[in-house]
Each structure stands twice: as C-alpha cells, then as structure tokens.
Coordinates of C-alpha atoms in Angstrom, one line a residue:
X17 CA -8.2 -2.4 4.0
X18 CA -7.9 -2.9 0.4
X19 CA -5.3 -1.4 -2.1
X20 CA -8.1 1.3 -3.4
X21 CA -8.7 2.5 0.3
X22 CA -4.8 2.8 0.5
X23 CA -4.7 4.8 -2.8
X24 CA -7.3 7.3 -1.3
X25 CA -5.2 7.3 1.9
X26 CA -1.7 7.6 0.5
X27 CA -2.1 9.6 -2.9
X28 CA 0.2 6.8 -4.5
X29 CA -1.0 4.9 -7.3
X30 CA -1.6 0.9 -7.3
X31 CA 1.4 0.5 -9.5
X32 CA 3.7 2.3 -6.8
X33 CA 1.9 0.8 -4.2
X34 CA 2.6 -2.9 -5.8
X35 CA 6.2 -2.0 -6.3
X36 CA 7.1 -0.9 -2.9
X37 CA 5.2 -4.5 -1.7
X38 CA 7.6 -6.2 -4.8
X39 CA 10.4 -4.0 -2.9
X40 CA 9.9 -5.3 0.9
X41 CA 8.9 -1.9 2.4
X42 CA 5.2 -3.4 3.2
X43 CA 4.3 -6.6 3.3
X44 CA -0.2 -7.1 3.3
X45 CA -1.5 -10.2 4.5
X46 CA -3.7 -12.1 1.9
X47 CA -7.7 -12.7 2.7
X48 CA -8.9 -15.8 2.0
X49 CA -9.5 -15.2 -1.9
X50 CA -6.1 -14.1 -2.2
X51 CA -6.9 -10.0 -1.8
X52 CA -4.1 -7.9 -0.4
X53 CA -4.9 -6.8 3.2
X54 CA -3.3 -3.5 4.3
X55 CA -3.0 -2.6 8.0
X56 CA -3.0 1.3 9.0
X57 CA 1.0 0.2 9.6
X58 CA 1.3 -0.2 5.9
X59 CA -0.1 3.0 4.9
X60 CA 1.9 4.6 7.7
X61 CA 4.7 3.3 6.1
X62 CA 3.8 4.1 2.6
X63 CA 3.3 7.9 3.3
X64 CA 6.5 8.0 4.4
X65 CA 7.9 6.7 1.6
X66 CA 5.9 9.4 -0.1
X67 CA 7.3 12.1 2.0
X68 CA 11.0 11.5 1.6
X69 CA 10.4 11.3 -2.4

C-alpha cells in the first residue's frame, strides 16, 4: 500500500511516517518506480509506535 493509505490507517503523518523508516522501525519495499511499498506488518508496527507515544 502506499504511504497515503498508511496515513489513513495509522493517523501519523508522512513526515512521522518517513522518520520512523529513516529510524529502522519499518523498512517498505520499493515498486519498480521507486514508490514505497508498505505491508499490513508495517502499519502494524507503526500503530504501535503510536500507541506507546
């Protein structure tokens, strides 16, 4: 899915989103024109990180 899907999902804005990738807590793979791919195991972890802020 792509980062606006995960925004929906997660209530965390691209920027945050971008930093926790930059930070090693999720890791997409990139599609062939170089778009992140998120998995629902990247948004799993991402509302996690939402929950213990």
């Amino acid at each position: 899915m792509n980062i606006a899907e995960v925004e929906r999902r997660t209530g965390l804005t691209r920027a945050n989103i971008r930093f926790y990738e930059k930070e090693g807590l999720v890791a997409p793979a990139r599609s062939a024109n170089g778009y992140r791919d998120y998995t629902e195991a990247d948004v799993e972890t991402l509302r996690k990180v939402r929950l213990l802020l």
